[in-house]
mmCIF file of C-alpha atoms in Angstrom:
data_model
loop_
_atom_site.group_PDB
_atom_site.id
_atom_site.type_symbol
_atom_site.label_atom_id
_atom_site.label_comp_id
_atom_site.label_asym_id
_atom_site.label_seq_id
_atom_site.Cartn_x
_atom_site.Cartn_y
_atom_site.Cartn_z
ATOM 1 C CA MET F 2 52.881 -12.599 9.193
ATOM 2 C CA GLU F 3 53.356 -15.164 11.296
ATOM 3 C CA VAL F 4 52.062 -15.529 14.550
ATOM 4 C CA ILE F 5 54.943 -17.348 16.370
ATOM 5 C CA GLU F 6 53.253 -18.373 19.164
ATOM 6 C CA TRP F 7 50.088 -19.676 17.166
ATOM 7 C CA GLY F 8 52.198 -21.105 13.952
ATOM 8 C CA VAL F 9 49.338 -19.488 11.890
ATOM 9 C CA ALA F 10 49.507 -16.544 9.282
ATOM 10 C CA TYR F 11 47.401 -13.916 9.519
ATOM 11 C CA HIS F 12 45.301 -13.707 5.626
ATOM 12 C CA SER F 13 46.209 -11.583 3.201
ATOM 13 C CA ILE F 14 45.305 -8.536 3.223
ATOM 14 C CA HIS F 15 42.817 -8.476 -0.253
ATOM 15 C CA GLY F 16 41.747 -12.071 1.404
ATOM 16 C CA ALA F 17 40.863 -11.120 4.782
ATOM 17 C CA LEU F 18 39.519 -7.820 4.234
ATOM 18 C CA THR F 19 36.352 -9.877 1.438
ATOM 19 C CA GLU F 20 36.381 -12.488 4.740
ATOM 20 C CA SER F 21 35.651 -9.403 7.657
ATOM 21 C CA GLU F 22 33.385 -7.506 5.241
ATOM 22 C CA HIS F 23 31.060 -11.009 4.507
ATOM 23 C CA VAL F 24 31.324 -12.505 8.156
ATOM 24 C CA PHE F 25 31.385 -9.706 10.472
ATOM 25 C CA ILE F 26 30.052 -6.191 9.123
ATOM 26 C CA ASP F 27 27.682 -8.221 6.530
ATOM 27 C CA ARG F 28 26.172 -11.627 8.447
ATOM 28 C CA GLY F 29 27.011 -9.412 12.287
ATOM 29 C CA LEU F 30 26.683 -5.806 12.446
ATOM 30 C CA GLU F 31 23.940 -5.944 9.334
ATOM 31 C CA ARG F 32 21.576 -9.077 10.470
ATOM 32 C CA TRP F 33 21.609 -7.165 13.598
ATOM 33 C CA TRP F 34 20.579 -3.858 12.546
ATOM 34 C CA SER F 35 18.382 -4.708 10.240
ATOM 35 C CA GLU F 36 16.249 -6.409 13.155
ATOM 36 C CA ASN F 37 16.871 -4.019 15.800
ATOM 37 C CA GLU F 38 17.017 -0.300 13.654
ATOM 38 C CA ARG F 39 13.435 0.487 15.490
ATOM 39 C CA VAL F 40 14.470 -0.186 19.034
ATOM 40 C CA ALA F 41 17.998 1.297 19.223
ATOM 41 C CA GLY F 42 20.359 3.184 21.086
ATOM 42 C CA ARG F 43 24.115 3.076 21.053
ATOM 43 C CA VAL F 44 25.095 -0.349 19.470
ATOM 44 C CA ARG F 45 27.798 -2.339 21.054
ATOM 45 C CA VAL F 46 29.804 -4.755 20.045
ATOM 46 C CA LEU F 47 32.314 -7.391 21.688
ATOM 47 C CA GLU F 48 35.292 -9.320 19.347
ATOM 48 C CA VAL F 49 36.829 -12.733 20.566
ATOM 49 C CA GLY F 50 40.032 -12.011 18.824
ATOM 50 C CA PHE F 51 40.958 -8.528 18.122
ATOM 51 C CA GLY F 52 44.352 -9.278 16.326
ATOM 52 C CA THR F 53 44.969 -6.665 13.393
ATOM 53 C CA GLY F 54 42.370 -4.545 14.515
ATOM 54 C CA LEU F 55 40.830 -5.073 10.557
ATOM 55 C CA ASN F 56 37.327 -5.783 11.648
ATOM 56 C CA ALA F 57 37.054 -3.180 14.457
ATOM 57 C CA ALA F 58 38.191 -0.590 12.087
ATOM 58 C CA LEU F 59 35.497 -1.928 9.760
ATOM 59 C CA ALA F 60 32.797 -1.771 12.651
ATOM 60 C CA TRP F 61 34.209 1.729 12.888
ATOM 61 C CA GLN F 62 33.628 2.940 9.567
ATOM 62 C CA TRP F 63 30.214 1.468 9.282
ATOM 63 C CA SER F 64 29.242 3.277 12.509
ATOM 64 C CA GLU F 65 30.360 6.380 10.579
ATOM 65 C CA ARG F 66 29.084 5.898 7.171
ATOM 66 C CA LEU F 67 25.572 4.878 8.973
ATOM 67 C CA GLY F 68 25.107 7.625 11.304
ATOM 68 C CA ILE F 69 25.163 4.695 14.534
ATOM 69 C CA ALA F 70 26.527 5.062 18.074
ATOM 70 C CA LEU F 71 29.010 2.070 18.459
ATOM 71 C CA ASP F 72 30.877 0.738 21.445
ATOM 72 C CA TYR F 73 33.593 -1.346 20.793
ATOM 73 C CA VAL F 74 35.264 -4.024 22.875
ATOM 74 C CA GLY F 75 37.727 -6.493 21.847
ATOM 75 C CA ILE F 76 39.631 -8.410 23.631
ATOM 76 C CA GLU F 77 43.170 -9.286 22.300
ATOM 77 C CA PRO F 78 46.249 -10.958 24.602
ATOM 78 C CA HIS F 79 48.642 -11.535 22.538
ATOM 79 C CA PRO F 80 48.613 -8.217 20.764
ATOM 80 C CA LEU F 81 51.271 -7.129 17.759
ATOM 81 C CA ASP F 82 54.077 -5.257 17.750
ATOM 82 C CA PRO F 83 53.703 -1.505 15.816
ATOM 83 C CA HIS F 84 55.280 -2.204 13.313
ATOM 84 C CA GLU F 85 53.489 -5.655 12.259
ATOM 85 C CA VAL F 86 50.833 -4.206 12.196
ATOM 86 C CA ASP F 87 52.497 -0.586 10.107
ATOM 87 C CA ALA F 88 53.798 -3.485 7.807
ATOM 88 C CA TRP F 89 50.242 -5.191 7.460
ATOM 89 C CA ALA F 90 48.378 -2.112 7.343
ATOM 90 C CA ALA F 91 50.591 -0.947 4.637
ATOM 91 C CA SER F 92 50.629 -3.970 2.247
ATOM 92 C CA GLY F 93 47.465 -3.143 0.551
ATOM 93 C CA LEU F 94 44.498 -1.345 2.429
ATOM 94 C CA SER F 95 43.615 1.875 1.535
ATOM 95 C CA ASN F 96 44.685 4.966 3.167
ATOM 96 C CA ASP F 97 41.593 5.333 5.447
ATOM 97 C CA LEU F 98 41.609 2.306 7.264
ATOM 98 C CA ALA F 99 45.550 2.017 7.498
ATOM 99 C CA TRP F 100 45.110 5.038 10.444
ATOM 100 C CA ARG F 101 41.953 3.362 11.905
ATOM 101 C CA MET F 102 43.617 0.253 12.512
ATOM 102 C CA ARG F 103 46.902 2.194 14.432
ATOM 103 C CA ALA F 104 44.916 4.334 15.609
ATOM 104 C CA LEU F 105 42.602 1.131 17.354
ATOM 105 C CA HIS F 106 46.019 -0.613 18.257
ATOM 106 C CA GLU F 107 47.875 3.133 19.614
ATOM 107 C CA GLN F 108 44.839 3.978 21.713
ATOM 108 C CA ALA F 109 41.616 1.721 22.613
ATOM 109 C CA ALA F 110 44.540 -0.359 24.565
ATOM 110 C CA GLY F 111 45.465 2.712 26.845
ATOM 111 C CA ALA F 112 43.485 3.725 30.054
ATOM 112 C CA ASP F 113 41.025 5.815 28.779
ATOM 113 C CA GLY F 114 40.687 4.377 25.239
ATOM 114 C CA LEU F 115 39.770 5.858 21.723
ATOM 115 C CA LYS F 116 37.018 8.207 21.652
ATOM 116 C CA ALA F 117 35.329 9.487 18.207
ATOM 117 C CA ASP F 118 32.260 10.451 16.846
ATOM 118 C CA GLY F 119 30.281 8.563 17.817
ATOM 119 C CA PHE F 120 32.156 5.476 18.296
ATOM 120 C CA THR F 121 34.893 4.945 21.220
ATOM 121 C CA ALA F 122 37.152 1.263 21.483
ATOM 122 C CA GLN F 123 38.425 -0.334 23.948
ATOM 123 C CA ILE F 124 40.995 -3.180 23.733
ATOM 124 C CA LEU F 125 41.839 -5.726 26.829
ATOM 125 C CA HIS F 126 44.571 -7.535 26.201
ATOM 126 C CA CYS F 127 43.660 -10.255 28.661
ATOM 127 C CA THR F 128 41.931 -13.583 27.773
ATOM 128 C CA LEU F 129 38.879 -14.360 26.790
ATOM 129 C CA GLN F 130 38.003 -16.808 29.917
ATOM 130 C CA ALA F 131 40.167 -14.122 32.304
ATOM 131 C CA TRP F 132 37.778 -11.538 31.108
ATOM 132 C CA LYS F 133 35.908 -9.675 34.227
ATOM 133 C CA GLY F 134 33.538 -7.625 32.025
ATOM 134 C CA THR F 135 30.043 -7.458 32.295
ATOM 135 C CA GLY F 136 26.852 -5.857 29.746
ATOM 136 C CA ALA F 137 25.204 -6.060 27.532
ATOM 137 C CA PHE F 138 26.356 -6.696 23.865
ATOM 138 C CA ASP F 139 24.697 -6.572 20.969
ATOM 139 C CA VAL F 140 27.216 -7.814 18.500
ATOM 140 C CA CYS F 141 29.572 -10.600 18.764
ATOM 141 C CA PHE F 142 32.420 -10.898 16.210
ATOM 142 C CA PHE F 143 33.841 -14.424 16.841
ATOM 143 C CA ASP F 144 37.250 -14.133 15.852
ATOM 144 C CA ALA F 145 39.676 -16.835 17.567
ATOM 145 C CA PHE F 146 42.219 -18.939 15.436
ATOM 146 C CA ALA F 147 40.673 -21.668 14.195
ATOM 147 C CA PRO F 148 40.084 -24.557 16.468
ATOM 148 C CA THR F 149 42.822 -26.379 14.945
ATOM 149 C CA GLN F 150 44.792 -23.712 16.753
ATOM 150 C CA GLN F 151 42.850 -23.004 19.554
ATOM 151 C CA PRO F 152 40.773 -25.215 20.514
ATOM 152 C CA GLU F 153 40.322 -23.972 23.874
ATOM 153 C CA LEU F 154 38.117 -21.272 22.629
ATOM 154 C CA TRP F 155 35.814 -23.421 20.408
ATOM 155 C CA GLU F 156 34.287 -25.428 23.651
ATOM 156 C CA VAL F 157 30.912 -25.009 24.755
ATOM 157 C CA GLU F 158 32.121 -23.201 28.363
ATOM 158 C CA ILE F 159 32.899 -19.989 25.758
ATOM 159 C CA PHE F 160 30.038 -19.735 24.459
ATOM 160 C CA GLU F 161 28.346 -20.143 27.579
ATOM 161 C CA ARG F 162 30.315 -17.815 29.142
ATOM 162 C CA LEU F 163 29.418 -15.680 26.001
ATOM 163 C CA LEU F 164 25.718 -15.869 26.256
ATOM 164 C CA PRO F 165 24.855 -13.617 30.333
ATOM 165 C CA GLY F 166 26.365 -10.926 28.070
ATOM 166 C CA MET F 167 24.763 -10.798 24.963
ATOM 167 C CA ASN F 168 21.317 -8.550 25.156
ATOM 168 C CA PRO F 169 18.191 -10.711 23.522
ATOM 169 C CA GLY F 170 18.196 -10.965 19.797
ATOM 170 C CA ALA F 171 21.844 -10.180 20.010
ATOM 171 C CA VAL F 172 24.262 -11.487 17.337
ATOM 172 C CA LEU F 173 27.695 -14.107 17.578
ATOM 173 C CA ALA F 174 29.270 -14.386 13.954
ATOM 174 C CA THR F 175 32.175 -15.810 13.378
ATOM 175 C CA TYR F 176 33.904 -17.502 9.908
ATOM 176 C CA CYS F 177 33.981 -20.725 11.511
ATOM 177 C CA ALA F 178 31.302 -23.678 10.229
ATOM 178 C CA LYS F 179 32.841 -27.020 11.727
ATOM 179 C CA GLY F 180 29.824 -29.830 12.990
ATOM 180 C CA GLN F 181 31.777 -29.382 16.561
ATOM 181 C CA VAL F 182 31.350 -25.774 17.292
ATOM 182 C CA ARG F 183 27.791 -25.124 15.517
ATOM 183 C CA ARG F 184 26.955 -28.449 18.358
ATOM 184 C CA ASN F 185 29.071 -26.700 21.217
ATOM 185 C CA MET F 186 27.177 -23.418 20.457
ATOM 186 C CA GLU F 187 23.781 -25.055 20.290
ATOM 187 C CA ARG F 188 24.998 -26.958 23.435
ATOM 188 C CA ALA F 189 25.438 -23.649 25.735
ATOM 189 C CA GLY F 190 21.840 -22.157 24.311
ATOM 190 C CA TRP F 191 22.631 -20.607 21.434
ATOM 191 C CA LYS F 192 20.176 -20.482 18.208
ATOM 192 C CA VAL F 193 22.489 -21.606 15.367
ATOM 193 C CA GLU F 194 22.274 -21.352 11.482
ATOM 194 C CA ARG F 195 24.879 -21.492 8.230
ATOM 195 C CA HIS F 196 25.033 -19.051 6.527
ATOM 196 C CA PRO F 197 27.243 -18.809 3.128
ATOM 197 C CA GLY F 198 30.181 -18.436 3.650
ATOM 198 C CA PRO F 199 33.077 -15.795 1.967
ATOM 199 C CA PRO F 200 34.853 -16.523 -1.083
ATOM 200 C CA GLY F 201 36.393 -19.541 -1.156
ATOM 201 C CA LYS F 202 34.555 -20.598 1.646
ATOM 202 C CA ARG F 203 30.997 -23.031 1.416
ATOM 203 C CA GLU F 204 29.555 -22.111 5.100
ATOM 204 C CA MET F 205 30.094 -19.847 7.792
ATOM 205 C CA LEU F 206 27.735 -19.752 11.570
ATOM 206 C CA VAL F 207 25.383 -17.291 12.425
ATOM 207 C CA ALA F 208 24.549 -17.597 16.058
ATOM 208 C CA CYS F 209 21.862 -15.873 18.061
ATOM 209 C CA ASN F 210 21.031 -15.429 21.756
ATOM 210 C CA VAL F 211 16.788 -16.100 21.256
ATOM 211 C CA PRO F 212 15.844 -16.536 25.150
ATOM 212 C CA VAL F 213 13.571 -19.837 25.914
ATOM 213 C CA THR F 214 10.764 -19.168 27.752
ATOM 214 C CA ARG F 215 8.749 -21.966 28.099
ATOM 215 C CA TRP F 216 9.380 -26.559 28.421
ATOM 216 C CA ASN F 217 8.699 -29.302 27.031
ATOM 217 C CA VAL F 218 8.887 -31.995 28.388
ATOM 218 C CA ARG F 219 9.230 -35.372 25.945
ATOM 219 C CA CYS F 220 9.400 -38.990 27.418
ATOM 220 C CA TYR F 221 10.720 -41.783 24.702
ATOM 221 C CA ALA F 222 10.611 -45.933 24.765
ATOM 222 C CA LEU F 223 14.286 -48.071 23.884
ATOM 223 C CA ILE F 224 12.162 -50.869 22.648
ATOM 224 C CA LEU F 225 14.543 -54.436 22.642
ATOM 225 C CA ASN F 226 13.523 -57.161 20.345
ATOM 226 C CA PRO F 227 13.120 -60.435 22.131
ATOM 227 C CA ALA F 228 17.100 -61.439 21.777
ATOM 228 C CA ARG F 229 18.099 -57.591 22.060
ATOM 229 C CA THR F 230 19.490 -57.361 18.807
ATOM 230 C CA HIS F 231 17.480 -54.532 17.280
ATOM 231 C CA ILE F 232 15.248 -52.098 18.566
ATOM 232 C CA LEU F 233 12.302 -49.709 16.820
ATOM 233 C CA VAL F 234 12.635 -46.572 15.213
ATOM 234 C CA ALA F 235 10.159 -44.339 14.331
ATOM 235 C CA ARG F 236 9.622 -43.223 10.796
ATOM 236 C CA GLU F 237 7.551 -40.231 10.467
ATOM 237 C CA ARG F 238 6.346 -36.677 9.658
ATOM 238 C CA PHE F 239 7.171 -34.027 11.541
ATOM 239 C CA PRO F 240 5.482 -30.554 12.072
ATOM 240 C CA ASP F 241 7.362 -28.407 9.528
ATOM 241 C CA GLY F 242 6.388 -31.102 6.853
ATOM 242 C CA SER F 243 10.156 -32.690 7.197
ATOM 243 C CA VAL F 244 10.367 -37.110 7.537
ATOM 244 C CA GLY F 245 13.103 -38.182 9.983
ATOM 245 C CA CYS F 246 13.614 -40.983 12.441
ATOM 246 C CA LYS F 247 12.832 -41.512 16.220
ATOM 247 C CA PHE F 248 12.343 -43.363 18.784
ATOM 248 C CA PRO F 249 8.444 -44.076 19.758
ATOM 249 C CA GLY F 250 7.121 -41.486 22.326
ATOM 250 C CA GLY F 251 6.057 -37.949 22.458
ATOM 251 C CA GLY F 252 4.930 -35.202 24.910
ATOM 252 C CA VAL F 253 4.330 -35.095 28.673
ATOM 253 C CA GLU F 254 0.644 -34.119 29.285
ATOM 254 C CA PRO F 255 -0.171 -31.575 32.484
ATOM 255 C CA GLY F 256 -0.852 -33.284 35.473
ATOM 256 C CA GLU F 257 0.666 -36.800 33.972
ATOM 257 C CA ALA F 258 3.488 -39.068 34.961
ATOM 258 C CA ILE F 259 6.409 -39.372 32.959
ATOM 259 C CA VAL F 260 5.934 -43.064 33.259
ATOM 260 C CA ASP F 261 2.452 -42.668 32.156
ATOM 261 C CA THR F 262 3.326 -41.009 28.985
ATOM 262 C CA LEU F 263 5.342 -43.739 27.942
ATOM 263 C CA TRP F 264 2.816 -46.415 28.044
ATOM 264 C CA ARG F 265 0.656 -43.719 26.663
ATOM 265 C CA GLU F 266 3.022 -42.992 23.931
ATOM 266 C CA CYS F 267 3.436 -46.517 22.927
ATOM 267 C CA ALA F 268 -0.461 -47.477 23.158
ATOM 268 C CA GLU F 269 -1.276 -44.165 20.120
ATOM 269 C CA GLU F 270 1.673 -45.178 17.777
ATOM 270 C CA LEU F 271 2.114 -49.072 18.005
ATOM 271 C CA GLY F 272 -1.410 -49.487 18.532
ATOM 272 C CA SER F 273 -1.082 -51.346 21.260
ATOM 273 C CA THR F 274 1.292 -52.127 24.289
ATOM 274 C CA ASP F 275 0.576 -56.318 24.574
ATOM 275 C CA GLY F 276 4.079 -58.106 25.069
ATOM 276 C CA LEU F 277 5.626 -54.967 26.741
ATOM 277 C CA THR F 278 8.238 -55.043 29.845
ATOM 278 C CA GLY F 279 9.117 -52.181 31.285
ATOM 279 C CA LEU F 280 12.901 -52.413 32.333
ATOM 280 C CA GLY F 281 13.437 -48.419 33.749
ATOM 281 C CA HIS F 282 14.888 -45.403 33.222
ATOM 282 C CA VAL F 283 18.480 -44.931 31.262
ATOM 283 C CA TYR F 284 19.000 -41.077 30.283
ATOM 284 C CA THR F 285 17.347 -38.414 30.593
ATOM 285 C CA ASN F 286 18.985 -34.923 28.430
ATOM 286 C CA ASP F 287 21.878 -33.471 30.526
ATOM 287 C CA PHE F 288 22.698 -30.270 28.410
ATOM 288 C CA PHE F 289 21.026 -27.292 26.404
ATOM 289 C CA VAL F 290 18.464 -28.217 23.290
ATOM 290 C CA ARG F 291 16.337 -25.767 21.671
ATOM 291 C CA SER F 292 13.096 -27.166 19.738
ATOM 292 C CA ALA F 293 13.364 -27.490 16.178
ATOM 293 C CA PHE F 294 10.030 -26.302 15.533
ATOM 294 C CA ARG F 295 9.402 -23.524 19.017
ATOM 295 C CA GLU F 296 12.783 -21.269 19.263
ATOM 296 C CA ASP F 297 11.789 -19.894 22.483
ATOM 297 C CA GLU F 298 11.201 -23.459 23.641
ATOM 298 C CA GLN F 299 13.656 -26.130 25.085
ATOM 299 C CA ILE F 300 13.914 -29.759 25.290
ATOM 300 C CA LEU F 301 13.679 -32.149 28.020
ATOM 301 C CA ALA F 302 13.922 -35.622 27.081
ATOM 302 C CA VAL F 303 13.112 -39.159 29.086
ATOM 303 C CA TYR F 304 14.359 -42.355 27.740
ATOM 304 C CA HIS F 305 13.266 -45.671 29.475
ATOM 305 C CA TRP F 306 13.905 -48.847 28.381
ATOM 306 C CA MET F 307 11.472 -51.516 27.370
ATOM 307 C CA GLN F 308 11.437 -55.492 26.012
ATOM 308 C CA ALA F 309 9.440 -56.730 23.424
ATOM 309 C CA ASP F 310 8.383 -60.336 23.596
ATOM 310 C CA HIS F 311 7.877 -60.413 19.700
ATOM 311 C CA GLU F 312 8.430 -58.271 16.548
ATOM 312 C CA GLY F 313 5.280 -58.357 16.191
ATOM 313 C CA ILE F 314 4.731 -54.538 16.800
ATOM 314 C CA ALA F 315 7.281 -53.387 13.981
ATOM 315 C CA TRP F 316 6.115 -52.522 10.220
ATOM 316 C CA TRP F 317 7.045 -50.884 7.399
ATOM 317 C CA ASP F 318 5.366 -49.872 4.418
ATOM 318 C CA GLU F 319 8.188 -48.951 2.293
ATOM 319 C CA LYS F 320 6.684 -45.649 1.506
ATOM 320 C CA PRO F 321 9.011 -43.417 -0.943
ATOM 321 C CA VAL F 322 10.385 -41.020 1.261
ATOM 322 C CA ALA F 323 9.004 -38.312 -0.756
ATOM 323 C CA VAL F 324 5.059 -38.687 0.720
ATOM 324 C CA ALA F 325 3.104 -35.949 -0.015
ATOM 325 C CA ALA F 326 3.402 -33.574 2.164
ATOM 326 C CA SER F 327 -0.503 -33.595 3.035
ATOM 327 C CA GLU F 328 -0.135 -37.173 3.696
ATOM 328 C CA PRO F 329 0.678 -38.325 7.764
ATOM 329 C CA LEU F 330 3.752 -40.990 8.098
ATOM 330 C CA LEU F 331 4.452 -43.018 10.963
ATOM 331 C CA GLU F 332 6.362 -46.437 10.718
ATOM 332 C CA MET F 333 8.167 -48.093 12.390
ATOM 333 C CA ASN F 334 10.617 -50.998 12.136
ATOM 334 C CA TRP F 335 13.560 -53.125 13.715
ATOM 335 C CA GLU F 336 16.913 -51.587 13.536
ATOM 336 C CA ALA F 337 19.877 -53.612 14.159
ATOM 337 C CA LEU F 338 21.975 -51.877 17.309
ATOM 338 C CA ALA F 339 24.648 -53.070 15.530
ATOM 339 C CA GLU F 340 24.254 -50.907 12.460
ATOM 340 C CA LEU F 341 21.977 -47.774 13.718
ATOM 341 C CA THR F 342 24.433 -44.651 13.599
ATOM 342 C CA PRO F 343 23.642 -41.569 14.808
ATOM 343 C CA ASP F 344 23.187 -39.394 11.996
ATOM 344 C CA ALA F 345 19.980 -41.869 10.973
ATOM 345 C CA MET F 346 18.304 -39.877 13.419
ATOM 346 C CA ARG F 347 16.438 -36.663 13.555
ATOM 347 C CA PHE F 348 17.290 -35.113 16.873
ATOM 348 C CA PRO F 349 20.820 -34.810 18.834
ATOM 349 C CA ILE F 350 19.391 -36.351 21.999
ATOM 350 C CA ASP F 351 18.609 -39.236 19.583
ATOM 351 C CA ARG F 352 21.912 -38.876 18.024
ATOM 352 C CA HIS F 353 23.528 -38.997 21.574
ATOM 353 C CA VAL F 354 21.942 -42.043 23.014
ATOM 354 C CA VAL F 355 22.647 -44.114 19.937
ATOM 355 C CA ALA F 356 26.031 -43.399 20.491
ATOM 356 C CA ASN F 357 25.487 -45.036 24.185
ATOM 357 C CA LEU F 358 23.639 -47.468 23.343
ATOM 358 C CA SER F 359 26.034 -50.567 23.417
ATOM 359 C CA GLU F 360 27.461 -48.946 26.884
ATOM 360 C CA TRP F 361 23.700 -49.150 28.314
ATOM 361 C CA LEU F 362 22.509 -51.836 27.011
ATOM 362 C CA ALA F 363 25.527 -53.812 28.213
ATOM 363 C CA ALA F 364 24.392 -52.241 31.689
ATOM 364 C CA ILE F 365 21.068 -54.111 31.582
ATOM 365 C CA GLN F 366 22.165 -57.525 30.877
ATOM 366 C CA SER F 367 21.955 -58.832 34.009
ATOM 367 C CA GLY F 368 18.226 -57.788 33.949
ATOM 368 C CA PRO F 369 15.102 -59.969 32.129
ATOM 369 C CA SER F 370 16.774 -62.442 29.761
ATOM 370 C CA ALA F 371 16.536 -62.236 26.441
ATOM 371 C CA GLY F 372 14.191 -64.221 24.564
#
């Protein structure tokens, strides 16, 4: 069945049923319930993209089967015609799912919504952007058309719009696994996980509302070589045992000025600050980033340009990447600015910085002369 406005077709009934059960019931409802069973009252589900109503019907079945009260709200600006619902439901659905889907389309869009034993449903024929509803939802089925068809529904602003209406610990499940969608969710404040996808899809995304309760302010040095053709990059072992690349720097200590952190961290990591000149602030991240090591912590990273008058501050021990986990690792190397790519860096803010290095460097070329 094709949706003319978007030029896309709803899945076959068999593929859609398998995907819905895997993505929205198993990774959405079941995931949330397994972590909140002891404290749960009524479960509240919000769906972006009611569509055929299959996900809502499966949630209704889940609620009835387990004896768990569930309130469902679906957002669908382009509802299907009754004959389209009948044709789709008759293409292979069980009788039980078919009558639930028809009931949802016929009753849930009314003023009183659908009310059954332990289950309620309301369908709103509006866009998510226009939705004025509030509430505390536990699970979000994010089932909008793919980013290629509806890119506006996968932007940072959409996931920012959803987050305040979700309870702490709430789960958002979607079939999509695009890297940009994951980054958009993370920038909006969600903690995002990749999960195995349904048959035919390698991965899917599950996002959780994990509230941030503290800040971690960090300061990093963008150290240029005398000719300003290379920048100093550190390779080190992180708290989780992994090895990756970052810029020299670290956390601001209580009562410490950021510029003092800059010099202290350079002295600690390089062994000396001889030959370094500070060139000033270049960037502070203006997007949300959660700590890679503490899920309740938000990162604020401040970057300063520094100029080295010699290249002897870099060393590279040429250790293999698979260094024993018990062995500390901190190495420095000059990386060519023309060759350094965002993917070389471990952390998202560093990747953003690398993507902008050339533009930012051009702005300081009128500063202290290159050696």
